[in-house]
Short mmCIF file of C-alpha atoms in Angstrom, two decimals:
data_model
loop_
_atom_site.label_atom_id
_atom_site.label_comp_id
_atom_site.label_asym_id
_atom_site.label_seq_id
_atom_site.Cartn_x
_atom_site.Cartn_y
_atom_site.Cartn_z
CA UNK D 1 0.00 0.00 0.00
CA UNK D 2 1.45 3.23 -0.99
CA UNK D 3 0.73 6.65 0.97
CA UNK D 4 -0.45 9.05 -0.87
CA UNK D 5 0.69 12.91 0.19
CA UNK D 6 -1.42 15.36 0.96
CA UNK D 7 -1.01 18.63 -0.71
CA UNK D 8 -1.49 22.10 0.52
CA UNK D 9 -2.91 24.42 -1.84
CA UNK D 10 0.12 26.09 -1.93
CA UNK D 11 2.09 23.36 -3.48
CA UNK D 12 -0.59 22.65 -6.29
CA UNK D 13 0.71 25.59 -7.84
CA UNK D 14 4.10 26.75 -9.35
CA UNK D 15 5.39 30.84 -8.56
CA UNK D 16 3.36 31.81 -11.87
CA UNK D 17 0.01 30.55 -10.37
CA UNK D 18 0.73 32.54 -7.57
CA UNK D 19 1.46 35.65 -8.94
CA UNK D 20 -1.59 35.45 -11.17
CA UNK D 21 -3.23 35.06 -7.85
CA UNK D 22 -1.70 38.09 -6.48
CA UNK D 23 -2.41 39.94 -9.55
CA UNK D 24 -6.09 38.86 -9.14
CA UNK D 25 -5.94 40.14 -5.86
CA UNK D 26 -4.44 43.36 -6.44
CA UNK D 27 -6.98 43.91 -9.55
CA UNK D 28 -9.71 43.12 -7.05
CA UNK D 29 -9.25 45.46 -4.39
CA UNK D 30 -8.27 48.16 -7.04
CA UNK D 31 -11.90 47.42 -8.65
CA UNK D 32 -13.69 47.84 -5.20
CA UNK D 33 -11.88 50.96 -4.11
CA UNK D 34 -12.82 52.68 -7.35
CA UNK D 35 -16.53 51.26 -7.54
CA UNK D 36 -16.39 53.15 -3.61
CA UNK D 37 -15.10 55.71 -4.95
CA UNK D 38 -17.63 56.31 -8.03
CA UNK D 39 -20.47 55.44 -5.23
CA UNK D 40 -19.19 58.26 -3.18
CA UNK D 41 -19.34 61.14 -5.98
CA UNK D 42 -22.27 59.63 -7.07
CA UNK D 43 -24.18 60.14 -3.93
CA UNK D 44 -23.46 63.49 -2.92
CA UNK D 45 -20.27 62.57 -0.52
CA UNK D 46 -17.58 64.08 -2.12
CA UNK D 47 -16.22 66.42 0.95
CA UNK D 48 -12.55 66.87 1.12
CA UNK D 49 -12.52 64.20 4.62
CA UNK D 50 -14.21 61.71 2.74
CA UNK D 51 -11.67 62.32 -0.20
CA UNK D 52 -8.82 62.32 1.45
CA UNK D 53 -10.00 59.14 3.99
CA UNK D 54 -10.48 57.15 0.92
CA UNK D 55 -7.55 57.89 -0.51
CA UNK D 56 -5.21 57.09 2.43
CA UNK D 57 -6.80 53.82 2.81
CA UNK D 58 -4.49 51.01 2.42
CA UNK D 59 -5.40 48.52 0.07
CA UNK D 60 -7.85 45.27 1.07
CA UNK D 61 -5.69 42.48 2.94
CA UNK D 62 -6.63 39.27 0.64
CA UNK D 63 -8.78 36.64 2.72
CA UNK D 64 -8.75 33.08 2.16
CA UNK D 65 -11.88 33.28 0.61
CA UNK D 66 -10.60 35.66 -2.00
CA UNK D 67 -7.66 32.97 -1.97
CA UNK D 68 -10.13 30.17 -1.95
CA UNK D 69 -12.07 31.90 -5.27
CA UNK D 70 -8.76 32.27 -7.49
CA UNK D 71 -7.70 28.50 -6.71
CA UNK D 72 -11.38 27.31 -7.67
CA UNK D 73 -11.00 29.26 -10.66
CA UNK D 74 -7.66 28.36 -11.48
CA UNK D 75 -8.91 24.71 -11.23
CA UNK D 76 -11.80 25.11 -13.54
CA UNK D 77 -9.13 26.52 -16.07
CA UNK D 78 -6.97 23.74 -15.60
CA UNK D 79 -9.29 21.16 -16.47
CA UNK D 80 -10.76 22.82 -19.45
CA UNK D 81 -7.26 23.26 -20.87
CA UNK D 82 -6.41 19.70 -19.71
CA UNK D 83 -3.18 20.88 -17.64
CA UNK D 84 -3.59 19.50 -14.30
CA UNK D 85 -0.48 20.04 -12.70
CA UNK D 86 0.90 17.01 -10.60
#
């Protein structure tokens, strides 16, 4: 009987899977602060606090949901282009 070893997500994929994830991430949180943003001038809040508090806010941490979402998708693309990595 052979055992087989478990993988963590992180070693399913290579250093380009991971910076696409990153990227993803980073493209994500950019999206959300500007769709905040557009909500904001849309609605009548566009003070100089509110400005400048939005602007000075650090970008989203990513969650393990967000990290959860990207490997899911990854997968999906993996197995419609047949490359399942080992």
């Amino acid at each position: 009987m052979t055992k087989v070893a478990k993988q963590t997500s992180h070693e399913r994929f290579d250093a380009r899977d991971r910076l696409i994830i990153a990227l993803y991430a980073q493209l994500r949180a950019e999206r959300e602060t500007r769709e905040a943003m557009e909500w904001v001038i849309r609605n009548g809040g566009l003070s100089p606090e509110v400005l400048e508090a939005m602007a000075s806010d650090p970008i989203s941490v990513v969650t393990a949901d967000d990290i959860k979402t990207v490997e899911n998708s990854l997968k999906r693309l993996q197995l419609d282009h047949g490359s399942v990595h080992p």
